[in-house]
Coordinates of N, CA, C and O in Angstrom, one line a residue:
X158 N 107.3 97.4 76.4 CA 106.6 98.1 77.5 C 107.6 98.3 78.6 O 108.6 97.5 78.9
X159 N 107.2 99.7 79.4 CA 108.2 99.7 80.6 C 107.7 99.8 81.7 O 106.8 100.6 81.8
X160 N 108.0 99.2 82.8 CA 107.6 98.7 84.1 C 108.2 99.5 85.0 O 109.5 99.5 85.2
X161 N 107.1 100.5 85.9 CA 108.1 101.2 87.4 C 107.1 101.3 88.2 O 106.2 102.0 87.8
X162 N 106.9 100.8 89.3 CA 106.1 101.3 90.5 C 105.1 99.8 90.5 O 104.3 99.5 91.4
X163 N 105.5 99.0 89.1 CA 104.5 97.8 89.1 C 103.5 97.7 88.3 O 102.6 96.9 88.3
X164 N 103.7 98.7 87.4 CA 102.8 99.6 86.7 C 103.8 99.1 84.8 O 105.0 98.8 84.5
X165 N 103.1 99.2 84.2 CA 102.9 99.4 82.8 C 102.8 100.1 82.2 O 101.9 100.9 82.4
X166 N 103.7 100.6 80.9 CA 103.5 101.8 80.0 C 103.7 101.7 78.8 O 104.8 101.2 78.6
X167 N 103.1 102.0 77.7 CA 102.9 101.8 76.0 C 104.3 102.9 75.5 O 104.8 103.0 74.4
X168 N 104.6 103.6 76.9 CA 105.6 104.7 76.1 C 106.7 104.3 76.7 O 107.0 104.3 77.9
X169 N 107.2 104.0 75.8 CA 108.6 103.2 75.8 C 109.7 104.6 76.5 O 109.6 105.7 76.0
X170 N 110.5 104.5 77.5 CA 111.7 105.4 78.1 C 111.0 106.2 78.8 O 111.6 107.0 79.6
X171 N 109.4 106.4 78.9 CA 109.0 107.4 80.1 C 109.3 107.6 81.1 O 109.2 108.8 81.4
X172 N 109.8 106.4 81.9 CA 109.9 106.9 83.4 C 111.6 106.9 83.4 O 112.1 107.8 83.9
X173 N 112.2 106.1 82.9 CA 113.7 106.7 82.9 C 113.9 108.4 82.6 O 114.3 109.3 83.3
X174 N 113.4 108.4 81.4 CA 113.5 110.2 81.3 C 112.9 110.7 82.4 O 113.7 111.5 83.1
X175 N 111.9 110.5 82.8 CA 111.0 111.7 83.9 C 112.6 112.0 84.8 O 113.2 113.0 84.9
X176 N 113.0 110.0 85.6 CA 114.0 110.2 86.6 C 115.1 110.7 86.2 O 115.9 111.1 87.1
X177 N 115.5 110.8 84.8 CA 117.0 111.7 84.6 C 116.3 113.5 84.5 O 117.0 114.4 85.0
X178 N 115.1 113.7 84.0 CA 114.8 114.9 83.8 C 114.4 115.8 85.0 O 114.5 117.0 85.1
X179 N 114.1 115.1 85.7 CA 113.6 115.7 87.2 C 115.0 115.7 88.4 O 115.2 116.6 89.2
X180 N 115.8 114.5 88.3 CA 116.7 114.3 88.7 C 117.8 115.7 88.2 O 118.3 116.6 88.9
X181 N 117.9 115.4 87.0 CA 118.6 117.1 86.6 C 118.4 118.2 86.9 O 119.4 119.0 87.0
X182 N 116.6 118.7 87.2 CA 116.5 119.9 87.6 C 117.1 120.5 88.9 O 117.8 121.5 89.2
X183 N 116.5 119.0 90.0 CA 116.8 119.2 91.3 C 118.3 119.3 91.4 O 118.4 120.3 92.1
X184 N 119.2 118.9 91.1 CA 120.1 119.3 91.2 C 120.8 120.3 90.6 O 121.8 120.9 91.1
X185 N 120.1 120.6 89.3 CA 121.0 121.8 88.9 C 120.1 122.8 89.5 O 119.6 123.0 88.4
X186 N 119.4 123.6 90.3 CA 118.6 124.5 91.2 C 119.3 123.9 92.5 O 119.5 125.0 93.1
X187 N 119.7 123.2 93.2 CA 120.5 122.9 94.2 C 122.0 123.5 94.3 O 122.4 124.2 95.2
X188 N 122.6 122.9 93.1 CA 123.9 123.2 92.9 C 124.2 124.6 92.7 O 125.4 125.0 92.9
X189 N 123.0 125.8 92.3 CA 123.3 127.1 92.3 C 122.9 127.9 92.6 O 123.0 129.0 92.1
X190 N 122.0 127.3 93.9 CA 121.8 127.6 95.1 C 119.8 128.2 95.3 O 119.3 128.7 96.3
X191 N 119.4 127.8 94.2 CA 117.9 128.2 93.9 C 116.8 127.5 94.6 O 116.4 126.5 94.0
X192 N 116.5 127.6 95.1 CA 114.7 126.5 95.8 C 114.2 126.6 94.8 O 113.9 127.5 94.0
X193 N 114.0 125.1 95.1 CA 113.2 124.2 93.8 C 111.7 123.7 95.0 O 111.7 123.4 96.2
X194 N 110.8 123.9 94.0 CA 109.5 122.9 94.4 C 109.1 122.3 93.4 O 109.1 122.9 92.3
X195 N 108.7 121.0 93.4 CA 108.5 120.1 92.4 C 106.8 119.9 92.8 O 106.5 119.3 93.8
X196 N 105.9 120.3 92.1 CA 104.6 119.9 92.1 C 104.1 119.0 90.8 O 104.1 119.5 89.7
X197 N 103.7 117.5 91.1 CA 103.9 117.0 90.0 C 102.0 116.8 89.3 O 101.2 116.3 90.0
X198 N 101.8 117.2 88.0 CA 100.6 117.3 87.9 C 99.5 116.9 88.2 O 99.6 115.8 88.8
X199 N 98.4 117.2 88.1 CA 97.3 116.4 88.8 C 96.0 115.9 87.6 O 95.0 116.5 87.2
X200 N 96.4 115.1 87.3 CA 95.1 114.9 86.1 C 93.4 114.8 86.5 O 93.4 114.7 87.7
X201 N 92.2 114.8 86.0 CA 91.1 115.3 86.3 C 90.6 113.8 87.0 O 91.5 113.2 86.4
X202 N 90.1 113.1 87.5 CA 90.1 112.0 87.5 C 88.3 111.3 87.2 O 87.8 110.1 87.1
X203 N 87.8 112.5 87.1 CA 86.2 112.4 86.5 C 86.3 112.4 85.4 O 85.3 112.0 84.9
X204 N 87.2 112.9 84.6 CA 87.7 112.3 82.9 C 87.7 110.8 82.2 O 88.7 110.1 82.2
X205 N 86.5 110.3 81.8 CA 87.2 108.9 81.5 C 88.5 108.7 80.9 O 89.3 109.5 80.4
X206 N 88.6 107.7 81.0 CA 90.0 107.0 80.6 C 90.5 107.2 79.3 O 89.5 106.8 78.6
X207 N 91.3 107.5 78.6 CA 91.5 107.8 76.9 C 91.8 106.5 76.3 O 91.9 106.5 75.1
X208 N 92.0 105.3 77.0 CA 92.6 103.7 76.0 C 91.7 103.1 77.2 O 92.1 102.1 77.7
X209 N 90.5 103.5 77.7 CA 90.6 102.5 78.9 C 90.4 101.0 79.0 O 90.3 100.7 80.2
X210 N 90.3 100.1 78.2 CA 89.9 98.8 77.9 C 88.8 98.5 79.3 O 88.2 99.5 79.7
X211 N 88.7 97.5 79.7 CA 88.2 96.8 80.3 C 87.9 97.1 82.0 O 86.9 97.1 82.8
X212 N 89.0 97.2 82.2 CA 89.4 97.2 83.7 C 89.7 98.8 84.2 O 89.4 99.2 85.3
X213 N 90.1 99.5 83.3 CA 89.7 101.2 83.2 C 88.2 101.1 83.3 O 87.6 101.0 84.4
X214 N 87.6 101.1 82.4 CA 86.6 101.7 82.3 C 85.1 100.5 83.5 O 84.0 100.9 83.8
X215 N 85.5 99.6 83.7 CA 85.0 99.2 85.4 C 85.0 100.2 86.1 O 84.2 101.0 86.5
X216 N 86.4 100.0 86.2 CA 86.7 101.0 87.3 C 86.5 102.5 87.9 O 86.5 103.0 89.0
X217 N 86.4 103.3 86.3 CA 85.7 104.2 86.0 C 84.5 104.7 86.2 O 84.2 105.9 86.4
X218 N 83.4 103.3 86.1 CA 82.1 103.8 86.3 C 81.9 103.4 87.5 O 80.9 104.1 88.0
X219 N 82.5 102.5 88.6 CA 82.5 102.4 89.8 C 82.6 103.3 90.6 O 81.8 103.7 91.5
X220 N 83.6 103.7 90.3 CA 84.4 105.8 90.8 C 83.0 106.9 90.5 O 82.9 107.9 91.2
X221 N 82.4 106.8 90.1 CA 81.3 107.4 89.3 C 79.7 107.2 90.4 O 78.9 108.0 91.0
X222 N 79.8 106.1 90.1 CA 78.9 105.2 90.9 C 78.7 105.9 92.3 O 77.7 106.6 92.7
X223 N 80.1 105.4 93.0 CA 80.2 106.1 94.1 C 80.2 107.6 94.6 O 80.0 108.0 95.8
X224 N 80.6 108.3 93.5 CA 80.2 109.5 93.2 C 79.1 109.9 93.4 O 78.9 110.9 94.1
X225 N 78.5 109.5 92.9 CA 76.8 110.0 92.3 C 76.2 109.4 94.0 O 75.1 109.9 94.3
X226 N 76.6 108.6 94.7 CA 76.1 108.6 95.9 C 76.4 109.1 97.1 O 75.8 108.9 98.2
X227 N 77.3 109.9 96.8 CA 78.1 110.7 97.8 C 79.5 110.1 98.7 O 79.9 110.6 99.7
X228 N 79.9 109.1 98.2 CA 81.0 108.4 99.0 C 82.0 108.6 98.4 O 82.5 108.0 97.5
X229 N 82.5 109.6 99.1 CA 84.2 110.5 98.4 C 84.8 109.6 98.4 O 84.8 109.0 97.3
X230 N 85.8 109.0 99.7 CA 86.9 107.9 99.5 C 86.6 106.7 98.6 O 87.5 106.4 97.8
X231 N 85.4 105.9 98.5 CA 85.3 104.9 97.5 C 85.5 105.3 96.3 O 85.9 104.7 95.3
X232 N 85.2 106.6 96.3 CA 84.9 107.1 94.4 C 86.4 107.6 94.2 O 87.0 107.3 93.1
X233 N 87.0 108.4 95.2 CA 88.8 108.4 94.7 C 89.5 107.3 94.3 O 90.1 107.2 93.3
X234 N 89.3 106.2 95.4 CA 90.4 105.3 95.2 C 89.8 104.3 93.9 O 90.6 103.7 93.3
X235 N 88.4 104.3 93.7 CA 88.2 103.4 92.4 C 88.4 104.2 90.9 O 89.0 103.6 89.9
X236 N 88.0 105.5 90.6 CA 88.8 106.6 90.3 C 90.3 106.8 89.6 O 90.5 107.0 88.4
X237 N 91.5 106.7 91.0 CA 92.8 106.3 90.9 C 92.5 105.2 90.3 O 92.1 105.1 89.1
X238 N 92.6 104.3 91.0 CA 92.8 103.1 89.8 C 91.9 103.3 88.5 O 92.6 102.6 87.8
X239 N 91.4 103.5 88.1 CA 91.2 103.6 86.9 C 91.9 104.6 85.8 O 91.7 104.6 84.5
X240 N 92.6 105.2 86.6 CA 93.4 106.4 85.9 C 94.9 105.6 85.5 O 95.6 105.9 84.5
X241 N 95.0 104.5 86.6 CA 96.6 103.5 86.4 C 95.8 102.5 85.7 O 96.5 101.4 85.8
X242 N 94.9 102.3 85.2 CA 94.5 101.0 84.6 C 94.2 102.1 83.2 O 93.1 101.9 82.8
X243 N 94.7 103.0 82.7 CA 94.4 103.6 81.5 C 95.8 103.2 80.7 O 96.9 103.6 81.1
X244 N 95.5 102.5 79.7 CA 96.7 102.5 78.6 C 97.2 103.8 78.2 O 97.9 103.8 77.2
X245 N 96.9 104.6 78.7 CA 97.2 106.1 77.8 C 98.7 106.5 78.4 O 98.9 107.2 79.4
X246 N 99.9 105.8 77.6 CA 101.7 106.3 78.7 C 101.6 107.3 79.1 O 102.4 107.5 80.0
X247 N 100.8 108.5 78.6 CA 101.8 110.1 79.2 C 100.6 110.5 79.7 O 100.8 111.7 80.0
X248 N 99.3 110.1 80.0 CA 98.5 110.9 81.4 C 99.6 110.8 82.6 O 100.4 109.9 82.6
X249 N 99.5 111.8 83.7 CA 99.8 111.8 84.3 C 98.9 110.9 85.5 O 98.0 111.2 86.4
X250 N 99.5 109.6 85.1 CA 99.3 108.6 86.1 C 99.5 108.1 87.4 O 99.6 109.1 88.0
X251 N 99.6 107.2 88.2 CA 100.0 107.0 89.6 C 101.4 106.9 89.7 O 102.1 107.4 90.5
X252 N 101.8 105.7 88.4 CA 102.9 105.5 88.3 C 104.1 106.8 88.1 O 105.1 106.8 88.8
X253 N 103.7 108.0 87.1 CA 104.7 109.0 86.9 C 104.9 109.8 88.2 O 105.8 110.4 88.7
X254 N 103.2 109.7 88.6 CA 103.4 111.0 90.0 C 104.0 110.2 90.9 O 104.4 110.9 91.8
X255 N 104.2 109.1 91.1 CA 105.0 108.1 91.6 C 107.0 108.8 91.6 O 107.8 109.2 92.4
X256 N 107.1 108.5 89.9 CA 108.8 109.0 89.7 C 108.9 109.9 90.0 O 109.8 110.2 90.7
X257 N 108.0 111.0 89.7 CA 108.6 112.0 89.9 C 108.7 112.5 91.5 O 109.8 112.8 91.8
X258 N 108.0 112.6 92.2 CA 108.1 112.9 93.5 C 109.3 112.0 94.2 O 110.3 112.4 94.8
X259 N 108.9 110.7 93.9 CA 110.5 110.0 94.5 C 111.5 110.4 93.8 O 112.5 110.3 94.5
X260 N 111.9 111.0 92.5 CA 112.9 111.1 92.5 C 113.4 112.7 92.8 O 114.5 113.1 92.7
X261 N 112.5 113.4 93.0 CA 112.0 114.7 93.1 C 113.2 114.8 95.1 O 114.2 115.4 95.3
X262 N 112.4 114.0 95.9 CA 112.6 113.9 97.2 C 113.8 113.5 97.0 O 114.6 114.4 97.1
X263 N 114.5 111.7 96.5 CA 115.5 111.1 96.8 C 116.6 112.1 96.0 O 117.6 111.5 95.7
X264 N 116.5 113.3 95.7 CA 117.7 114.3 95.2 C 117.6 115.4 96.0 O 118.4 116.3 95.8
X265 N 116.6 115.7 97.2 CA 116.9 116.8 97.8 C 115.8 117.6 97.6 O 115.7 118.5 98.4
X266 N 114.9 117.5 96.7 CA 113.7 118.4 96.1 C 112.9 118.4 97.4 O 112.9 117.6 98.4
X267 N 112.1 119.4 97.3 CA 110.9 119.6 98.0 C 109.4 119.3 97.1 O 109.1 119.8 96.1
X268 N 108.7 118.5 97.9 CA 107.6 118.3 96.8 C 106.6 118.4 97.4 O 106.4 117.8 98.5
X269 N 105.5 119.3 96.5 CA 104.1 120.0 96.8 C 102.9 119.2 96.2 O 102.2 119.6 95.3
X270 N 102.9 118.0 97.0 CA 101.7 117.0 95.9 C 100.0 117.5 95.9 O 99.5 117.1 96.9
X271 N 99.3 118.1 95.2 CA 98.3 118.7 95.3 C 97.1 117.6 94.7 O 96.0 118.0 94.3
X272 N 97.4 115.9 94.7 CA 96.8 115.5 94.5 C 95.0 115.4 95.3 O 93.9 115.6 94.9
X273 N 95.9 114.9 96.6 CA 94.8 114.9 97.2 C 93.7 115.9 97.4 O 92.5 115.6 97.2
X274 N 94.0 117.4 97.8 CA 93.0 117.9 98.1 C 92.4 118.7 96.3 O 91.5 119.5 96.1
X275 N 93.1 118.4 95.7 CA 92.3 118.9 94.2 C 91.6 118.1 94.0 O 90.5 118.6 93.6
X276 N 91.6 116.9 94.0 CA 90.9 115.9 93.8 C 89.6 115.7 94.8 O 88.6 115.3 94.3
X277 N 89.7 116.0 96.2 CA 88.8 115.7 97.3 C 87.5 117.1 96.7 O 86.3 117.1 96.8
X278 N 88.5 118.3 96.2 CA 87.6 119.4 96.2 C 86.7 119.3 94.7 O 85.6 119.8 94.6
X279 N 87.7 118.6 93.6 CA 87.1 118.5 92.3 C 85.8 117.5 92.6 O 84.7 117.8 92.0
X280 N 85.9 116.4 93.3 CA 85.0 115.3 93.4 C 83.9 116.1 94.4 O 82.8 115.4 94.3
X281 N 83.7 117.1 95.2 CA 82.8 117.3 96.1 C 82.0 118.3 95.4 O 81.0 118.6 96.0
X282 N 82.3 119.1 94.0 CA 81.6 119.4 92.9 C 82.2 120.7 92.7 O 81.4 121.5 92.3
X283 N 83.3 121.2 92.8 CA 84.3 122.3 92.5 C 84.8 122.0 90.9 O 85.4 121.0 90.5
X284 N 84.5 122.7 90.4 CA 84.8 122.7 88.5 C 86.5 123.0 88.8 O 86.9 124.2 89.1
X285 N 87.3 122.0 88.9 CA 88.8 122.6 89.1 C 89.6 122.4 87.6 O 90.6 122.9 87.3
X286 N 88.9 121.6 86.8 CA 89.5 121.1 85.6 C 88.5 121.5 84.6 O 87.2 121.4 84.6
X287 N 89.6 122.2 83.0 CA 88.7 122.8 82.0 C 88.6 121.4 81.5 O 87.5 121.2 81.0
X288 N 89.7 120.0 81.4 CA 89.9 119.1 80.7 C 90.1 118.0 81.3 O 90.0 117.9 82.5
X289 N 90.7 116.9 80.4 CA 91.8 116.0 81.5 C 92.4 116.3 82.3 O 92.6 115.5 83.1
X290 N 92.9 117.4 82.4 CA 93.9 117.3 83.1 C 94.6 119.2 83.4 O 95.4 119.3 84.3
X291 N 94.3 120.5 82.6 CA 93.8 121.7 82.6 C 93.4 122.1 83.5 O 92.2 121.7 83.8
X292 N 94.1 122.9 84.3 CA 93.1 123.6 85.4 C 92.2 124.5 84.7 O 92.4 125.0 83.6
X293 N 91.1 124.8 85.5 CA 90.5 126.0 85.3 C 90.4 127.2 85.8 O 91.3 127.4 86.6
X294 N 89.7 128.1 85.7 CA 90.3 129.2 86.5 C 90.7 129.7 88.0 O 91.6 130.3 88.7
X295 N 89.0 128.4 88.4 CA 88.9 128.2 89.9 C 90.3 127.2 90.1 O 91.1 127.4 91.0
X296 N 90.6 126.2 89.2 CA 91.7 125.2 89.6 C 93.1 125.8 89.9 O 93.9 125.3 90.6
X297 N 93.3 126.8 89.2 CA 94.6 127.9 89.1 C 94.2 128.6 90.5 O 95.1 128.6 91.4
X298 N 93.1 129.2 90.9 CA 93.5 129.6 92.3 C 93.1 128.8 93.3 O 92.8 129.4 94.4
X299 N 93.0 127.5 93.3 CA 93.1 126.7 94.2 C 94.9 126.5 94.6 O 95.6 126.6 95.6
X300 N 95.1 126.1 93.4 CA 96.6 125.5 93.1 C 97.3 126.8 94.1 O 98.1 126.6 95.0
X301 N 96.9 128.1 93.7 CA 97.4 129.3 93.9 C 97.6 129.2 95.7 O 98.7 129.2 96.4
X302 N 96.4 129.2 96.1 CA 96.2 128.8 97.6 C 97.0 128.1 97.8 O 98.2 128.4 98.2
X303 N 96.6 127.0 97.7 CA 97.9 125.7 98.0 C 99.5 125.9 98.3 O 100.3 125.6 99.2
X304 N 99.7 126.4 97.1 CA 101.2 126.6 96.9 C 101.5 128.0 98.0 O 102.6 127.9 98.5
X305 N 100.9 129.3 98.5 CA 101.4 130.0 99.4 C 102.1 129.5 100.8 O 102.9 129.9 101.6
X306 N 101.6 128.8 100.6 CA 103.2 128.5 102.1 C 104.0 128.1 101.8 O 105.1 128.3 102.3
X307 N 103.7 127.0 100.8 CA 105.5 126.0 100.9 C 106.3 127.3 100.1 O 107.5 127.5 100.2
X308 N 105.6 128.1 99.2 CA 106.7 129.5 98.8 C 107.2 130.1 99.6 O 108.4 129.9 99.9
X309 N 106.4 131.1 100.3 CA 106.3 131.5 101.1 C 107.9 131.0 102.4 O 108.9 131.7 102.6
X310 N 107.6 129.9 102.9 CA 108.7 129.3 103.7 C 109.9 129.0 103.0 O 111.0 129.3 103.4
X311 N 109.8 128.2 101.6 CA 111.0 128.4 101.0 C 112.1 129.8 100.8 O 113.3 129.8 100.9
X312 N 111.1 131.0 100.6 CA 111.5 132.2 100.1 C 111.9 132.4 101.5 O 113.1 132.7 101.6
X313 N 111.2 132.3 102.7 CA 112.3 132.9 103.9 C 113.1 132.2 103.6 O 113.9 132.4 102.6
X314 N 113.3 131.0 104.3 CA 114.6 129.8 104.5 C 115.8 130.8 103.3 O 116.9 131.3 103.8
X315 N 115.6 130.9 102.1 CA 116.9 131.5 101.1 C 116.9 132.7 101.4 O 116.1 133.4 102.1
X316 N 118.0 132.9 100.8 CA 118.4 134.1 101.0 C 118.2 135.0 99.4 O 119.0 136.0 99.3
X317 N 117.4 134.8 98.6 CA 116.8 135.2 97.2 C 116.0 136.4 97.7 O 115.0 136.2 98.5
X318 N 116.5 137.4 97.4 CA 115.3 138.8 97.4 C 113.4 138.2 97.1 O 113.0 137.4 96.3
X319 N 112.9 139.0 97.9 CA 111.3 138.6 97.5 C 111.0 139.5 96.7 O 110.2 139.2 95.8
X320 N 111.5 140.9 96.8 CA 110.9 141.8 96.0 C 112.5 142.7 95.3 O 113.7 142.7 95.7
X321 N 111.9 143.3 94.1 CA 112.8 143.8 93.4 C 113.7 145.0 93.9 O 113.4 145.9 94.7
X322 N 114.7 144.9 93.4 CA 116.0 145.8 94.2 C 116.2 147.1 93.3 O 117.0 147.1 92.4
X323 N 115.7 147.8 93.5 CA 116.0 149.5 92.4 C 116.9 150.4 93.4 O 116.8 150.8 94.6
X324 N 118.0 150.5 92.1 CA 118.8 151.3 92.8 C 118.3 153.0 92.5 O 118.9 154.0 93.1

């Protein structure tokens, strides 16, 4: 098992790769001169757990619980944890959206975390996910929303044409 953030994983080399794979991008889009945004996925979190043993799946119906009574913050954060108390290594967990944004940032990256309000808007009864983890159509133009400014200001800041150059 491999340990990052305090966290646990059945997939052996996960988070070292993520940090060399993510670490490589940011720098090679740095190095030749490209804006990078790193948005790191957002899994469904009203999905039960795929391995959840014991402590997932508590914590799951607790998230649920609170759900079903209308108490957004109790039902995310018991929710989250239940999504890092899932044996499943490659959901995108707390721990990975963890590496990757740190290591996303500690190389220079700019990072677009769309956890929170996908999540705040999926849990208030917005269908944003076809699956675990799959946006759905509405989830693609939420994401779509989201993402127009930090492009948007990246694309000023460079000096990258916005639109096509016909001679």
């Amino acid at each position: 098992k491999e340990v990052s953030a305090g966290f646990e994983s059945e997939a052996p080399g996960v988070y070292d790769r993520t940090r060399i794979q993510i670490a490589d991008m940011v720098r090679t889009c740095r190095a030749a001169g490209v804006p990078i945004l790193v948005m790191p996925a957002v899994p469904n979190i009203l999905d039960h757990p795929v391995r959840p043993g014991i402590d997932a799946d508590s914590w799951w119906n607790t998230g649920m619980a609170f759900r079903d009574r209308g108490d957004s913050m109790p039902a995310i954060n018991a929710l989250r944890e239940a999504l890092a108390r899932d044996a499943w290594g490659l959901r995108c967990n707390p721990q990975i959206r963890a590496t990757i944004v740190g290591t996303a940032r500690g190389n220079g990256g700019e990072v677009l975390d769309l956890w929170d309000p996908m999540q705040a808007r999926h849990l208030g009864g917005e269908d944003l996910f076809a699956d675990f983890c799959h946006p759905s159509d509405s989830g693609h133009r939420v994401i779509a929303e989201l993402m127009a400014e930090p492009v948007a200001r990246i694309l000023k800041a460079s000096r990258i044409p916005t639109a096509p150059a016909f001679h």
